[in-house]
Short mmCIF file of C-alpha atoms in Angstrom, two decimals:
data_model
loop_
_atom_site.label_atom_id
_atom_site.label_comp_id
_atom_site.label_asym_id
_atom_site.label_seq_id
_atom_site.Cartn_x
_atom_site.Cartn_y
_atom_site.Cartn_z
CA UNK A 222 27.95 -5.04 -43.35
CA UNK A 223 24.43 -3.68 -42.87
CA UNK A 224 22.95 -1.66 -39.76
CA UNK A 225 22.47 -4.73 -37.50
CA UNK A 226 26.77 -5.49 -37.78
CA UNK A 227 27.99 -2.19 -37.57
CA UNK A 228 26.43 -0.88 -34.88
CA UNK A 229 27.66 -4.23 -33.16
CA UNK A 230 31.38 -3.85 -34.81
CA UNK A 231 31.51 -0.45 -33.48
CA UNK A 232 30.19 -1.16 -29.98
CA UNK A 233 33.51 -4.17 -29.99
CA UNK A 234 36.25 -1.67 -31.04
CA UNK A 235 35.08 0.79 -28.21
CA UNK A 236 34.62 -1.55 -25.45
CA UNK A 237 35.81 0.69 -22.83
CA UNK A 238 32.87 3.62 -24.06
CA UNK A 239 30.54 1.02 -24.73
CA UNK A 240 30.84 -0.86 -21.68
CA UNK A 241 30.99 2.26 -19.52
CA UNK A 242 28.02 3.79 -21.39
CA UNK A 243 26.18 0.35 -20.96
CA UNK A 244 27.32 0.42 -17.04
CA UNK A 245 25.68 3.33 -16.27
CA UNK A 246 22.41 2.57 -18.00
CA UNK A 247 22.68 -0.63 -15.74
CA UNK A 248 22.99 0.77 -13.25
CA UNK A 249 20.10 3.17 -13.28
CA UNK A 250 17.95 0.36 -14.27
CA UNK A 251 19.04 -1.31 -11.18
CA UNK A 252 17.94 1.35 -8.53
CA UNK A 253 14.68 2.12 -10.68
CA UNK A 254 13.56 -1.77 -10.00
CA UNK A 255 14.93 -1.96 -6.62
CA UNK A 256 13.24 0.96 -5.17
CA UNK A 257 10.14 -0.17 -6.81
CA UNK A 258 10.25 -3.43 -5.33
CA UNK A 259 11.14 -2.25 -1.80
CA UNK A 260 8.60 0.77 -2.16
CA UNK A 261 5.85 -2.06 -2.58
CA UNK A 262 6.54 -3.92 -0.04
CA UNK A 263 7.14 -1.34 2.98
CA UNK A 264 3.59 0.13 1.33
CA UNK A 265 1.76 -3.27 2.30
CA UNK A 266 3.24 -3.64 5.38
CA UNK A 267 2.91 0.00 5.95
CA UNK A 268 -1.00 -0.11 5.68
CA UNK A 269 -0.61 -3.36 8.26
CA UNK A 270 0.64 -1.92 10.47
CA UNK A 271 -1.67 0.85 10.59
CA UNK A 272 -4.89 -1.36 10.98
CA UNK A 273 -3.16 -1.90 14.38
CA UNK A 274 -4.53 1.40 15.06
CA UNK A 275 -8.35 1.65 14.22
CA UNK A 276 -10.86 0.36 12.11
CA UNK A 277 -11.87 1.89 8.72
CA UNK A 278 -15.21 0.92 8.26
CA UNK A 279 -18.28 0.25 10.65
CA UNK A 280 -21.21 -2.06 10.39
CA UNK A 281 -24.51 -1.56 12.26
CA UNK A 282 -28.14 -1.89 11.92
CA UNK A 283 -30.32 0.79 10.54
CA UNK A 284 -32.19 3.01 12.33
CA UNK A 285 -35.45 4.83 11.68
CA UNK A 286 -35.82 8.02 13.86
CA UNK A 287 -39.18 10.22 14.03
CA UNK A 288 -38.92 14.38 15.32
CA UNK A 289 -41.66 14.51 17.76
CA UNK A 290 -43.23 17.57 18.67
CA UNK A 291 -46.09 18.88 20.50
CA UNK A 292 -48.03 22.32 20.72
CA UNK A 293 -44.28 23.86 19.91
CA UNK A 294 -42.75 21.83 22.47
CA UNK A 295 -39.99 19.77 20.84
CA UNK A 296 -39.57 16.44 21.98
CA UNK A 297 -36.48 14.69 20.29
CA UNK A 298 -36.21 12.35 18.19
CA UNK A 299 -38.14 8.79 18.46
CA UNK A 300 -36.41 5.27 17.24
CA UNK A 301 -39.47 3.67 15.17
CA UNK A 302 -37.32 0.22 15.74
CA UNK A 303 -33.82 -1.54 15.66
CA UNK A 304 -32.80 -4.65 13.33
CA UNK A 305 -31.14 -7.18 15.74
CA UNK A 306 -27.63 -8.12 14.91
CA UNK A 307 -26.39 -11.75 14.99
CA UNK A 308 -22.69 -11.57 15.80
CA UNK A 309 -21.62 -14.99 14.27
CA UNK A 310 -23.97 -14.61 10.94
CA UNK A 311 -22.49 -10.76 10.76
CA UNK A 312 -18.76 -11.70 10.90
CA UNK A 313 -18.82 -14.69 8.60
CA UNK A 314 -20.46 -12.74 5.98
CA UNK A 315 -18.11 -9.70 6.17
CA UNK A 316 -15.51 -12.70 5.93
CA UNK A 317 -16.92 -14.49 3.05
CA UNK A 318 -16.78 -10.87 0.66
CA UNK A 319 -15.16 -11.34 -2.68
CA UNK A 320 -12.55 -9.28 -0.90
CA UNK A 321 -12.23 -11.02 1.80
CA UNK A 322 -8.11 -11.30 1.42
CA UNK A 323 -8.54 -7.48 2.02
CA UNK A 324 -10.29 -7.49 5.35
CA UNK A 325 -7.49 -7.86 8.41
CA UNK A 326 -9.69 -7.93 11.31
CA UNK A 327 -13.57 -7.83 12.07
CA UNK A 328 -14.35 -6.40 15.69
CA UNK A 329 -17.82 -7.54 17.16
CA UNK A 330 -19.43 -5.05 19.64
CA UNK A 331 -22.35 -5.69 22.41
CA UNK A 332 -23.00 -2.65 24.26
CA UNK A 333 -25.34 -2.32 27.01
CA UNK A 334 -25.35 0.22 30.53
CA UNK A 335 -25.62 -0.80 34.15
CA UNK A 336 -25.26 1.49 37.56
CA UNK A 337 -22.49 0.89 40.03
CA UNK A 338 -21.75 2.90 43.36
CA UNK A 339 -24.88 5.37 41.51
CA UNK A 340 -23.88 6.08 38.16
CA UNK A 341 -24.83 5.12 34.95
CA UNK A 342 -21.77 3.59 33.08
CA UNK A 343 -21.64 1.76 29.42
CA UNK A 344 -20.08 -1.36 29.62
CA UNK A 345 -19.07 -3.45 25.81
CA UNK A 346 -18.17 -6.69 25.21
CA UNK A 347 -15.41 -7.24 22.80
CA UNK A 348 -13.00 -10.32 21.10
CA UNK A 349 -10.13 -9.32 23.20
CA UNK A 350 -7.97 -10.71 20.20
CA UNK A 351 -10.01 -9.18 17.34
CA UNK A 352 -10.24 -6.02 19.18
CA UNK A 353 -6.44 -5.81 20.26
CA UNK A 354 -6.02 -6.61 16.61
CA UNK A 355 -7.31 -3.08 15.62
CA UNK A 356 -6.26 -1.27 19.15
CA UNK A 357 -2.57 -2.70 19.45
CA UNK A 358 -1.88 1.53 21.24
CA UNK A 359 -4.00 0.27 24.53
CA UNK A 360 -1.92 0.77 27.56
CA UNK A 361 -3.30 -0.29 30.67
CA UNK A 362 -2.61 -0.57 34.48
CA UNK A 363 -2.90 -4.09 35.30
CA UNK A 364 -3.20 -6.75 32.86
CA UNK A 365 -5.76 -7.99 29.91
CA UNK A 366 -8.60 -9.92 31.58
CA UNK A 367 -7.66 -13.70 31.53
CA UNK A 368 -10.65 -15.50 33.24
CA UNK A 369 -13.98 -14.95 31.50
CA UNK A 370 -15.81 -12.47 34.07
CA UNK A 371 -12.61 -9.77 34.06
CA UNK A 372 -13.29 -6.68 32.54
CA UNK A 373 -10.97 -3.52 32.28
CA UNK A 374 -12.24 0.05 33.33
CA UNK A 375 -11.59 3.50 30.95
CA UNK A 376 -9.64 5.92 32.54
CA UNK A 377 -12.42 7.86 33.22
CA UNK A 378 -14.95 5.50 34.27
CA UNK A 379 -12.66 4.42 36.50
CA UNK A 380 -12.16 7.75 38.05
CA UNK A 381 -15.59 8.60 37.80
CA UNK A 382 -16.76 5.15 39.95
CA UNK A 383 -13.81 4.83 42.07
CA UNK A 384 -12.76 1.91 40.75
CA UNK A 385 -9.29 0.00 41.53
CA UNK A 386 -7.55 -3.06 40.26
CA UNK A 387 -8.94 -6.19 41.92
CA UNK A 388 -12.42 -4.36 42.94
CA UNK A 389 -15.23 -6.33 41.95
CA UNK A 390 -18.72 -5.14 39.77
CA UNK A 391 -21.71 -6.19 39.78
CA UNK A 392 -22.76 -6.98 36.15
CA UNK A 393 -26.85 -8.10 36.18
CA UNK A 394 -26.34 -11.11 38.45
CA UNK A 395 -22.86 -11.73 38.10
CA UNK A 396 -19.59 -10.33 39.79
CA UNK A 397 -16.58 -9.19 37.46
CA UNK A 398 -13.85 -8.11 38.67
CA UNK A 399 -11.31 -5.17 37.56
CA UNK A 400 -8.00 -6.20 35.92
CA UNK A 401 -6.73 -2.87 34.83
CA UNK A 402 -7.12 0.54 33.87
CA UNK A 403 -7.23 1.38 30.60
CA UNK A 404 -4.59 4.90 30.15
CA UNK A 405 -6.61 7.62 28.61
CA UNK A 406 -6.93 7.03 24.85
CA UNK A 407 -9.03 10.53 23.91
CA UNK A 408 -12.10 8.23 22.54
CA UNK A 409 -15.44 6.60 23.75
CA UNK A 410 -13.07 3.83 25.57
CA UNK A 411 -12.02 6.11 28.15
CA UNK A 412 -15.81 6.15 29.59
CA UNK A 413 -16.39 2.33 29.30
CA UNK A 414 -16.48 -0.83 31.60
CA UNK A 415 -14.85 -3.61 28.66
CA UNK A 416 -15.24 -7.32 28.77
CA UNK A 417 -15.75 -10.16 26.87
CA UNK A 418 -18.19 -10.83 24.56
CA UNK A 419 -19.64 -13.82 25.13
CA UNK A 420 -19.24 -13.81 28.71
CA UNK A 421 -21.62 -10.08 28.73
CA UNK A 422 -23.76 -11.90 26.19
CA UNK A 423 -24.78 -14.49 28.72
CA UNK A 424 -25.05 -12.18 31.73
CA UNK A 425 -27.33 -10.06 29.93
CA UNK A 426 -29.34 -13.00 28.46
CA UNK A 427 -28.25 -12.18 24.82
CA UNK A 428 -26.80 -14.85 23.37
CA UNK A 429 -25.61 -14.03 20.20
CA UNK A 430 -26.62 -10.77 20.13
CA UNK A 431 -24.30 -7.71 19.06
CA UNK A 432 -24.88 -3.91 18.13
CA UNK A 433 -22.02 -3.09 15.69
CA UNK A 434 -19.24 -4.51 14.00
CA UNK A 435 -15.77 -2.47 13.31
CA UNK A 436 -13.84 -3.77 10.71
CA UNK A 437 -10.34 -3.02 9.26
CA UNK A 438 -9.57 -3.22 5.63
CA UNK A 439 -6.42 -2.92 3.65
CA UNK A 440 -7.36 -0.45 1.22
CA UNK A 441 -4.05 -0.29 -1.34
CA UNK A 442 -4.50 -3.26 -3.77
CA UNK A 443 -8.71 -2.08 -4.21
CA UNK A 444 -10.85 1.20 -3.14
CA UNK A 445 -12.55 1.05 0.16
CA UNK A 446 -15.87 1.57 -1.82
CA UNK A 447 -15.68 -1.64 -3.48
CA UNK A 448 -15.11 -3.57 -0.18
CA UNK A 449 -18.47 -1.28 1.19
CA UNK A 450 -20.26 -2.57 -1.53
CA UNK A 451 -19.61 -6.29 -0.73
CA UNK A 452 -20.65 -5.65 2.50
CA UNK A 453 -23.32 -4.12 1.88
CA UNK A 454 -24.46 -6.89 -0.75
CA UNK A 455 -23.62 -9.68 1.84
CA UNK A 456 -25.92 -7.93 4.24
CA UNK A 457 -28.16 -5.59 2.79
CA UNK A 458 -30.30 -4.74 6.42
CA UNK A 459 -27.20 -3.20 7.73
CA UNK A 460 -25.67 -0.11 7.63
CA UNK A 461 -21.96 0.10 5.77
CA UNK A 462 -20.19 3.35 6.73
CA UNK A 463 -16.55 3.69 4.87
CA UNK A 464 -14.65 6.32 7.88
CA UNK A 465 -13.27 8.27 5.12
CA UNK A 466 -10.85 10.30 7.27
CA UNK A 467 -9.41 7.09 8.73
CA UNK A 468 -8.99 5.68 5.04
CA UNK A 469 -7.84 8.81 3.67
CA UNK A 470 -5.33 8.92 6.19
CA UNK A 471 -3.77 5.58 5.97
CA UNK A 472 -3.86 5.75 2.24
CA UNK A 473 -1.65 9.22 1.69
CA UNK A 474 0.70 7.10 4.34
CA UNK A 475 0.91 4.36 1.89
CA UNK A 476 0.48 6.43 -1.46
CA UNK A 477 3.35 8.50 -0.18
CA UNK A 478 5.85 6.25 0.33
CA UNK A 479 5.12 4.79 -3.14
CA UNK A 480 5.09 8.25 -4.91
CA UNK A 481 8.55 9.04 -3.41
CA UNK A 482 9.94 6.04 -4.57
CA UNK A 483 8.81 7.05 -8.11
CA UNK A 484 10.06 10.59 -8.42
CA UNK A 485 13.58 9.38 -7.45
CA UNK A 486 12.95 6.84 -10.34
CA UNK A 487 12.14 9.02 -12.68
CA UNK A 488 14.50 11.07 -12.06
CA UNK A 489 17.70 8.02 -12.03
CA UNK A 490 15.86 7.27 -15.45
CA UNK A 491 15.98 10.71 -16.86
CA UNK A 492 19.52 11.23 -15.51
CA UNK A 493 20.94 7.83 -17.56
CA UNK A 494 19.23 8.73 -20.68
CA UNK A 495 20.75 12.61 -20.83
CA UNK A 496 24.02 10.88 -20.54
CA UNK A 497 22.64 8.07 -23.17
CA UNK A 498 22.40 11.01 -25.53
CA UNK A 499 25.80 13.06 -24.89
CA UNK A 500 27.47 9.86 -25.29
CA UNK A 501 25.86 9.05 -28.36
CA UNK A 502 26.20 12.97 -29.30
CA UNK A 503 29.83 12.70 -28.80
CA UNK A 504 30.28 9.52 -30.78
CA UNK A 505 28.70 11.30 -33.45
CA UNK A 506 31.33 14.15 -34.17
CA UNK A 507 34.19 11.16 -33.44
CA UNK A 508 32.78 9.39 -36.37
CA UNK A 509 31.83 11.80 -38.93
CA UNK A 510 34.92 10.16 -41.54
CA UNK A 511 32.96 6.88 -40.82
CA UNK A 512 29.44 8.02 -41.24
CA UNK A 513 31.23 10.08 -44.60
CA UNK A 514 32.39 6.55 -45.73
CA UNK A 515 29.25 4.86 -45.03
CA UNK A 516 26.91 7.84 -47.40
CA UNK A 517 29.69 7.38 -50.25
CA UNK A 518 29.17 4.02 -50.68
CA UNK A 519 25.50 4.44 -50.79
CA UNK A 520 23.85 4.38 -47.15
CA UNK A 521 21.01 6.56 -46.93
CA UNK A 522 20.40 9.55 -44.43
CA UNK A 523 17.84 6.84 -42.86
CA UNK A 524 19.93 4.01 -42.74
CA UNK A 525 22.47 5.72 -41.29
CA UNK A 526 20.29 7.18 -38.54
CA UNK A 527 19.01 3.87 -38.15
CA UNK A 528 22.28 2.66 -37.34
CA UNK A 529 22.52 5.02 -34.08
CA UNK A 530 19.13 4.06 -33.00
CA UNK A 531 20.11 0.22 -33.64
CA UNK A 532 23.04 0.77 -31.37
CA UNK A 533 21.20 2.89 -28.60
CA UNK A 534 18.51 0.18 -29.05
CA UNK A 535 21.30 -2.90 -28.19
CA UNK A 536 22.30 -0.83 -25.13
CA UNK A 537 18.69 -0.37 -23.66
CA UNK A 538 17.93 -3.95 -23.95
CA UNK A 539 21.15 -5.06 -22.28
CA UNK A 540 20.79 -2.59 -19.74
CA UNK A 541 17.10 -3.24 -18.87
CA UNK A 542 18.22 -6.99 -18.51
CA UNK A 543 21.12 -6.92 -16.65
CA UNK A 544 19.75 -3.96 -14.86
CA UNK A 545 16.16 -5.68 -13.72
CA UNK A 546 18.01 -9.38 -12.32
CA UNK A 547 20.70 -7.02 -9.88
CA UNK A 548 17.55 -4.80 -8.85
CA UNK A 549 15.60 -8.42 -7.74
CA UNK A 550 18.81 -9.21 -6.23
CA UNK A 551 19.58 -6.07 -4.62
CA UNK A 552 15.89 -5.39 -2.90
CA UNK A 553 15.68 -8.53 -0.81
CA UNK A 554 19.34 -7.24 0.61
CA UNK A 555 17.82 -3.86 0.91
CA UNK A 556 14.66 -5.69 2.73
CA UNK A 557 16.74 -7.67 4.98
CA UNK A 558 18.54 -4.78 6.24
CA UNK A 559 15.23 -2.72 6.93
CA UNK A 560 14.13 -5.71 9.04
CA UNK A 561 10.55 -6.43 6.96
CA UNK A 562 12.16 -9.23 4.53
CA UNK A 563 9.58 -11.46 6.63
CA UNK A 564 6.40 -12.29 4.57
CA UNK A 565 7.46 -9.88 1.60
CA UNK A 566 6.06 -10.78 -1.54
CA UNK A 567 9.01 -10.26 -4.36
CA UNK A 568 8.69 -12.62 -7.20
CA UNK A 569 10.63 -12.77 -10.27
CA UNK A 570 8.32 -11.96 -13.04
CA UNK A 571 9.14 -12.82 -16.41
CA UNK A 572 6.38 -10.79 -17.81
CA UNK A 573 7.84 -7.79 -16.31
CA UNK A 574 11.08 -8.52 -16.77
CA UNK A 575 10.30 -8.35 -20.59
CA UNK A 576 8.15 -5.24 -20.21
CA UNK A 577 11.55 -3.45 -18.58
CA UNK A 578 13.58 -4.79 -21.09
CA UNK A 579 11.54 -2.86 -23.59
CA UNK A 580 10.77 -0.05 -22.05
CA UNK A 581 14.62 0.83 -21.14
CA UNK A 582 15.40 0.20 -25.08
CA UNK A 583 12.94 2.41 -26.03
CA UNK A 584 14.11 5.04 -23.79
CA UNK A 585 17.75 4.66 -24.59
CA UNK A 586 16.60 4.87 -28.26
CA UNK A 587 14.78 8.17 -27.36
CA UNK A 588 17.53 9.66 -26.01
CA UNK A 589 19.87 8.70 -29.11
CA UNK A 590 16.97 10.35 -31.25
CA UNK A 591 18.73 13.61 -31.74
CA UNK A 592 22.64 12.40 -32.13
CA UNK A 593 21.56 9.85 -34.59
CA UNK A 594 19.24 12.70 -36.70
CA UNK A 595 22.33 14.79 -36.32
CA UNK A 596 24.32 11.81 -37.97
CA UNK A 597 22.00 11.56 -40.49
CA UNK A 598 22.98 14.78 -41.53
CA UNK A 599 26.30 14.74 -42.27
CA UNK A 600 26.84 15.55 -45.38
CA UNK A 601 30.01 12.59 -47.66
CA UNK A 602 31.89 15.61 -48.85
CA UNK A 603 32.26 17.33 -45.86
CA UNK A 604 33.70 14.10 -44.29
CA UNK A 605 35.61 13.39 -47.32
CA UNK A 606 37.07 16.71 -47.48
CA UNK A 607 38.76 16.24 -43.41
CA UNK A 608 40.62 12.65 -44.63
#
């Protein structure tokens, strides 16, 4: 006998304690890695979804402005000059970032103004499916231009000049014609003529040619700074602007999701460990003749607390290792029923695995920490004395 066997021998003769004990602990292991695997998951296709609703950072040229004034007469501000923007060069370099895997959609923009029926109206040039990608909440009258010289009209532009579906506008020396009004979204798209791209590009003799660049980043697995920073490397005469709010936004979405999942954790892990220690506190005063036995034929107060912490320690590790493989196998069910088991990324890892298995035994031996100093205690004549 020596404090690897007994703790073993004891575990054997109460099965039903043992096994019970051990059940629990499994069982708390099992939620812990389930909920962390499911937590990560709807968190990455949380923040996905939510680039469907805006970009997060913005790319345009820099500007030098001058005040002007005269004699006390102020006369606004002057632009000393505008770097041009070349849409293909722009987007491949936002694409080929270190990051890259992080960006979910880059958003060209070529913005210029014409007059129709007397007013002044702003008319862009998009990639309908980039720009989709980032405004999936567009409703519309009508449908999504199909030909290449459709456009759609902002709720209030089209109010403003009168315009119907299946009018047609003069853009510089081409017609376009009106395929549906945009429903009123609260931003600058409500006051816009929008078309596509390339098609605006050649009307207004600028091939190539954009003014800013939206793009959408998925900011959980890095900080949005460091994906600013590549951008900013990649093109150093531009202007990288992280919109904070927008990241901030998405972000406590994500985070909180995440942070849920761990309080319940903690506290299913804090829960199985109190009753870790009342078991192992009650086993304690049910073998105090044992433990008597064990001091009388010469195990010291250490060994004999190291036999509590041995058993606690046997417990943990077949918890965390039962406990870990039913959590893997439980969260894909758990996926499956919440309908985003599609493209989830749950792998078994064996590094992890281990790093459970460890963690749970230490905890388990925490928890037997006080029963198995109170063992230690017990004094041979005392236990002697109640044979």
């Amino acid at each position: 006998m020596n404090i690897l066997t007994i703790p073993l021998r004891n575990s054997r003769r109460k099965p039903w304690r043992t096994g019970l004990l051990t059940l629990v602990f499994t069982l708390g292991v099992m939620s812990v890695v389930s909920l962390d695997d499911v937590s990560r998951v709807i968190g990455d296709s949380l923040e996905k979804k939510l680039t469907a609703y805006g970009a997060n950072i913005l790319v345009a040229p820099k500007e030098e402005t001058l005040a002007v004034s005269y004699g006390g007469f102020t006369l606004g501000a002057m632009n000393m000059g505008e770097h041009s923007l070349s849409g293909a060069e722009t987007v491949e370099a936002v694409r080929s970032i270190g990051l890259k895997d992080r960006i979910a959609a880059v958003a060209p923009k070529f913005i210029t103004s014409t007059a129709i029926r007397g007013h002044r109206v702003g008319v862009v040039g998009v990639h309908w499916r980039d720009e989709l990608g980032i405004k999936s909440y567009w409703a519309l009258d009508g449908t999504y231009p199909k030909a290449e010289r459709d456009l759609i009209a902002g709720s209030v532009a089209a109010s403003r000049l009168g315009l119907g579906i299946g009018d047609a506008v003069q853009l510089g020396g081409d017609a376009y014609t009106v395929t549906g009004i945009l429903h009123q979204t609260g931003d600058d798209d409500d006051k816009m003529l929008i078309t596509d791209l390339a098609s605006l590009q050649r009307t207004m003799d600028a091939p190539n040619r954009i003014h800013f660049v939206e793009v959408s980043a998925l900011c959980s697995g890095c900080p949005i700074e460091d994906i600013v920073a590549q951008i900013r490397e990649a093109l150093p005469e531009m202007r990288v602007t992280a919109l904070q709010s927008v990241v901030k936004q998405r972000m406590y979405s994500v985070t909180f999701v995440k942070d849920l999942a761990m309080i319940v954790s903690l506290v299913i892990l804090l829960t199985a460990s109190a009753m870790v220690g009342i078991s192992m506190l009650s086993a304690v005063n049910e073998r105090k003749k044992e433990i008597g036995i064990l001091r009388s034929l010469g195990y010291s107060r250490g060994q004999v607390f190291a036999i509590f912490c041995v058993e606690a320690f046997f417990i943990g590790v077949l918890a965390g290792a039962v406990g870990y493989a039913a959590g893997y196998a439980v969260s894909f069910r758990i996926l499956d029923v919440l309908d985003v088991a599609a493209g989830a990324d749950v792998a078994f890892n064996w590094l992890r695995y281990g790093g459970v298995c460890g963690v749970i035994a230490c905890l388990s031996v925490t928890a037997a920490l006080i029963p198995a100093w109170k063992a230690s205690k017990v004094e041979p004549s005392e236990a002697l004395l109640s044979l």
